[in-house]
Coordinates of C-alpha atoms in Angstrom, one line a residue:
M1 CA 66.3 7.0 11.8
N2 CA 69.1 4.5 12.6
E3 CA 70.1 6.6 15.6
L4 CA 66.5 6.6 16.8
I5 CA 66.4 2.8 16.6
I6 CA 69.6 2.5 18.6
L7 CA 68.2 5.0 21.2
F8 CA 65.1 2.9 21.5
F9 CA 67.1 -0.3 22.0
Y10 CA 69.2 1.3 24.7
C11 CA 66.1 2.5 26.5
A12 CA 64.5 -1.0 26.2
I13 CA 67.6 -2.5 28.0
L14 CA 67.3 0.2 30.6
G15 CA 63.6 -0.6 31.0
S16 CA 64.1 -4.3 31.6
G17 CA 66.4 -3.6 34.6
V18 CA 64.2 -0.8 35.9
G19 CA 61.1 -2.9 35.8
F20 CA 62.6 -5.7 37.8
L21 CA 63.9 -3.3 40.5
A22 CA 60.5 -1.5 40.6
G23 CA 58.7 -4.8 41.5
L24 CA 61.4 -6.0 43.9
L25 CA 62.0 -2.9 45.9
G26 CA 58.9 -0.9 45.4
I27 CA 60.7 2.0 43.6
G28 CA 59.4 3.5 40.4
G29 CA 62.8 3.2 38.8
G30 CA 63.6 6.9 38.4
L31 CA 66.7 6.6 40.5
V32 CA 68.2 4.6 37.7
I33 CA 66.4 6.1 34.7
V34 CA 67.2 9.7 35.3
P35 CA 71.1 9.5 35.3
I36 CA 71.3 6.9 32.6
L37 CA 68.7 8.5 30.3
S38 CA 70.4 11.8 30.8
S39 CA 73.6 10.3 29.4
I40 CA 71.7 8.7 26.5
L41 CA 70.0 12.0 25.6
L42 CA 73.3 13.8 25.8
Y43 CA 75.0 11.1 23.6
F44 CA 72.5 11.4 20.9
A45 CA 72.2 15.2 21.2
I46 CA 68.4 15.1 21.4
L47 CA 68.1 18.5 23.0
P48 CA 70.3 21.2 24.6
A49 CA 72.5 20.0 27.5
E50 CA 70.9 22.4 29.9
Q51 CA 67.5 20.8 29.3
V52 CA 68.6 17.2 29.4
V53 CA 68.0 16.5 33.1
I54 CA 64.5 18.0 33.1
A55 CA 63.6 15.9 30.0
A56 CA 65.0 12.8 31.7
I57 CA 63.0 13.4 34.9
A58 CA 59.8 14.0 32.9
T59 CA 60.3 10.9 30.8
S60 CA 61.1 8.9 33.9
L61 CA 57.9 9.9 35.6
A62 CA 55.9 9.0 32.4
S63 CA 57.5 5.6 32.3
I64 CA 56.8 5.0 36.0
L65 CA 53.1 5.4 35.3
F66 CA 53.3 2.1 33.4
T67 CA 55.9 0.4 35.5
S68 CA 54.2 1.1 38.8
T69 CA 50.9 0.0 37.4
S70 CA 52.3 -3.4 36.4
S71 CA 54.1 -3.7 39.8
A72 CA 51.1 -2.6 41.8
L73 CA 48.8 -5.1 40.1
A74 CA 51.3 -7.9 41.0
H75 CA 51.5 -6.8 44.6
H76 CA 47.7 -6.5 44.8
K77 CA 47.4 -10.1 43.7
N78 CA 49.8 -11.1 46.4
G79 CA 47.8 -9.1 49.0
N80 CA 50.6 -6.7 49.7
V81 CA 48.7 -3.4 49.2
P82 CA 47.3 -2.0 52.5
W83 CA 44.1 -0.4 51.1
S84 CA 43.0 0.8 54.5
I85 CA 45.7 3.5 54.5
A86 CA 46.6 3.7 50.8
P87 CA 43.9 6.3 49.7
W88 CA 45.2 8.8 52.3
I89 CA 48.8 8.3 51.2
M90 CA 47.8 8.6 47.5
A91 CA 45.9 11.9 48.2
G92 CA 49.1 13.4 49.7
V93 CA 51.5 12.2 47.0
A94 CA 49.0 13.4 44.2
L95 CA 48.9 16.9 45.5
G96 CA 52.7 17.1 46.0
A97 CA 53.5 15.6 42.6
L98 CA 51.1 18.0 40.8
V99 CA 52.6 21.1 42.4
S100 CA 56.1 19.9 41.9
G101 CA 55.6 19.0 38.3
F102 CA 54.7 22.6 37.5
M103 CA 57.5 24.1 39.7
A104 CA 60.4 22.0 38.7
A105 CA 60.4 23.3 35.1
F106 CA 61.2 26.8 36.4
L107 CA 64.1 25.7 38.6
P108 CA 67.7 26.1 37.2
E109 CA 69.0 22.8 35.7
N110 CA 72.0 22.7 38.1
M111 CA 69.7 23.0 41.1
V112 CA 67.5 20.1 40.0
R113 CA 70.6 18.0 39.2
M114 CA 72.1 18.7 42.7
I115 CA 68.7 18.1 44.4
F116 CA 68.5 14.7 42.6
A117 CA 72.1 13.8 43.5
A118 CA 71.8 14.8 47.1
T119 CA 68.5 12.9 47.6
V120 CA 69.9 9.8 45.9
L121 CA 73.0 9.8 48.2
L122 CA 70.8 10.0 51.3
I123 CA 68.6 7.2 50.0
A124 CA 71.6 5.1 49.2
I125 CA 73.0 5.6 52.7
K126 CA 69.6 4.6 54.2
M127 CA 69.4 1.5 52.0
F128 CA 72.9 0.4 52.9
L129 CA 72.4 0.8 56.6
S130 CA 68.9 -0.7 56.6
G131 CA 68.8 -3.8 58.9
K132 CA 71.9 -2.8 60.9
N133 CA 69.8 -1.2 63.5
A134 CA 66.6 -3.2 63.3
A135 CA 64.0 -1.4 65.4
S136 CA 62.2 -3.3 68.0
V137 CA 60.0 -0.3 68.9
V138 CA 56.5 -0.5 67.5
R139 CA 55.4 2.9 66.3
E140 CA 51.8 3.7 65.4
L141 CA 50.9 5.5 62.2
P142 CA 50.0 9.2 62.8
N143 CA 46.4 10.3 62.2
K144 CA 45.4 10.3 58.5
G145 CA 45.7 14.1 58.2
V146 CA 49.3 14.1 59.4
L147 CA 50.0 11.1 57.2
T148 CA 48.7 12.9 54.2
L149 CA 50.9 15.9 55.0
F150 CA 54.0 13.7 55.2
T151 CA 53.2 12.1 51.9
T152 CA 52.5 15.4 50.2
L153 CA 56.1 16.4 50.9
T154 CA 57.2 12.9 49.7
G155 CA 55.2 13.2 46.5
G156 CA 56.5 16.6 45.8
L157 CA 60.2 15.7 46.1
S158 CA 59.6 12.4 44.2
A159 CA 58.1 14.2 41.3
M160 CA 60.8 16.9 41.3
I161 CA 63.5 14.4 40.9
G162 CA 61.6 11.9 38.7
I163 CA 61.1 8.9 40.9
G164 CA 58.0 6.9 41.8
G165 CA 58.4 7.6 45.5
G166 CA 59.1 4.1 46.8
A167 CA 62.6 5.0 47.9
L168 CA 61.1 7.6 50.2
L169 CA 57.8 6.0 51.1
V170 CA 59.1 2.6 52.0
P171 CA 61.4 3.9 54.7
L172 CA 58.6 6.2 56.0
L173 CA 56.1 3.4 56.3
T174 CA 58.5 0.9 57.8
F175 CA 59.4 3.5 60.3
F176 CA 55.8 3.4 61.5
S177 CA 56.1 -0.4 61.8
I178 CA 54.3 -1.3 58.5
D179 CA 55.5 -4.7 57.2
M180 CA 58.2 -4.3 54.5
K181 CA 56.2 -6.2 51.9
K182 CA 53.1 -4.1 52.6
A183 CA 55.2 -0.9 52.4
I184 CA 56.6 -1.9 49.1
G185 CA 53.1 -2.8 47.7
C186 CA 51.7 0.5 48.9
A187 CA 54.7 2.4 47.4
S188 CA 54.1 0.7 44.1
A189 CA 50.4 1.8 44.1
C190 CA 51.4 5.4 45.1
G191 CA 54.0 5.4 42.3
I192 CA 51.1 5.4 39.8
V193 CA 49.6 8.6 41.4
I194 CA 53.0 10.4 41.6
A195 CA 53.8 9.6 38.0
L196 CA 50.3 10.6 36.7
F197 CA 50.1 14.0 38.4
G198 CA 53.8 14.7 38.0
T199 CA 53.7 13.9 34.3
V200 CA 50.7 16.2 33.8
G201 CA 52.7 19.0 35.3
Y202 CA 55.8 18.4 33.1
I203 CA 53.7 18.1 30.0
S204 CA 51.9 21.3 30.7
S205 CA 55.0 23.3 31.7
G206 CA 57.0 22.0 28.7
S207 CA 54.3 22.3 26.0
T208 CA 55.6 25.7 24.9
Q209 CA 59.2 24.7 24.6
F210 CA 59.0 21.4 22.6
D211 CA 56.9 20.2 19.7
L212 CA 55.2 16.8 19.3
A213 CA 56.6 16.6 15.8
D214 CA 60.1 16.3 17.4
G215 CA 59.0 13.5 19.6
F216 CA 58.1 15.4 22.7
A217 CA 54.9 15.8 24.7
G218 CA 55.9 18.7 26.9
F219 CA 59.2 17.7 28.5
V220 CA 58.5 13.9 27.9
Y221 CA 60.6 12.4 25.1
L222 CA 58.2 9.8 23.6
P223 CA 60.7 7.5 21.8
A224 CA 62.7 6.9 25.0
L225 CA 59.4 6.4 26.9
A226 CA 58.3 3.7 24.5
G227 CA 61.6 1.9 24.8
I228 CA 61.6 1.9 28.5
V229 CA 57.9 0.8 28.9
C230 CA 58.0 -2.0 26.3
T231 CA 60.2 -4.0 28.6
S232 CA 59.6 -2.6 32.1
W233 CA 55.9 -3.6 32.0
F234 CA 56.9 -7.2 31.7
T235 CA 59.8 -7.3 34.1
A236 CA 58.1 -5.5 37.0
P237 CA 55.9 -8.5 37.9
L238 CA 59.0 -10.7 37.9
G239 CA 60.5 -8.4 40.5
A240 CA 57.4 -8.4 42.6
K241 CA 57.4 -12.2 42.6
A242 CA 61.1 -12.3 43.5
T243 CA 60.4 -10.3 46.6
H244 CA 59.2 -13.6 48.2
H245 CA 62.4 -15.5 47.3
L246 CA 65.4 -13.2 47.1
P247 CA 67.3 -11.7 50.1
V248 CA 66.0 -8.1 49.6
S249 CA 68.3 -6.7 52.3
T250 CA 71.4 -7.8 50.3
I251 CA 70.0 -6.6 47.1
K252 CA 69.3 -3.2 48.7
K253 CA 72.9 -2.8 49.7
I254 CA 74.2 -3.7 46.2
F255 CA 71.6 -1.2 44.8
A256 CA 72.8 1.4 47.3
V257 CA 76.4 1.2 46.0
L258 CA 75.0 1.6 42.4
L259 CA 73.1 4.7 43.5
V260 CA 76.2 6.3 45.0
V261 CA 78.1 5.8 41.7
M262 CA 75.3 7.3 39.7
A263 CA 74.9 10.3 42.1
V264 CA 78.6 11.1 42.0
N265 CA 78.5 10.8 38.2
M266 CA 75.6 13.2 38.1
I267 CA 77.5 15.7 40.3
M268 CA 80.7 15.5 38.3
K269 CA 78.7 16.2 35.1

């Protein structure tokens, strides 16, 4: 019981930082949750090592459902969710996340871990270089069908590695000349959809491997989920508010360095 309380406390600390980043950068937080929660689950020997990453990804997605909701509500109040295009983007990420949630459970753990690490490294490079080559070219959004196709792929990859999709969606939307704050707000709203459909897939595919009596709903570890959500729900609006006051470009570069460290650590393990 004491170990469970300590685990909950660690996850609550993790959730406080993740929530703030979710609101500030439009990310669901999975880029941070997955590697750190993997280490926590390994330390407390919650489940076999070969299943740790899958459980961390599933739990990350479940927590993002709450974090992104809190963040999206804050961005909506600030008028930063472009509802004219959001439904089409949400349709795509929902389909991709649902399919990916079912498929990822059948992939080898090493493959999922390497996909996560490689994706994080690419995102970190993109974040670190953002702003250096500020585009002056105005690009129009593709038609809604093509946009949905793009976001289906985005949602699928996001659910596979346990992130809310903001780290992929924000660069995609800003590439098509969507204002950064609008892109972050849209990504926050889409994070809800990715998390919901991805979590359904992970719960369904893991229901035969873990028992609710042991604290699992499919691959989702409920004590860790409760710890993360109890703080991230409250810190996400703070991050959304800080978007208007903090130098986001600088924060993204610092965050990029952190991502590289986490990705390298994931590969080394």
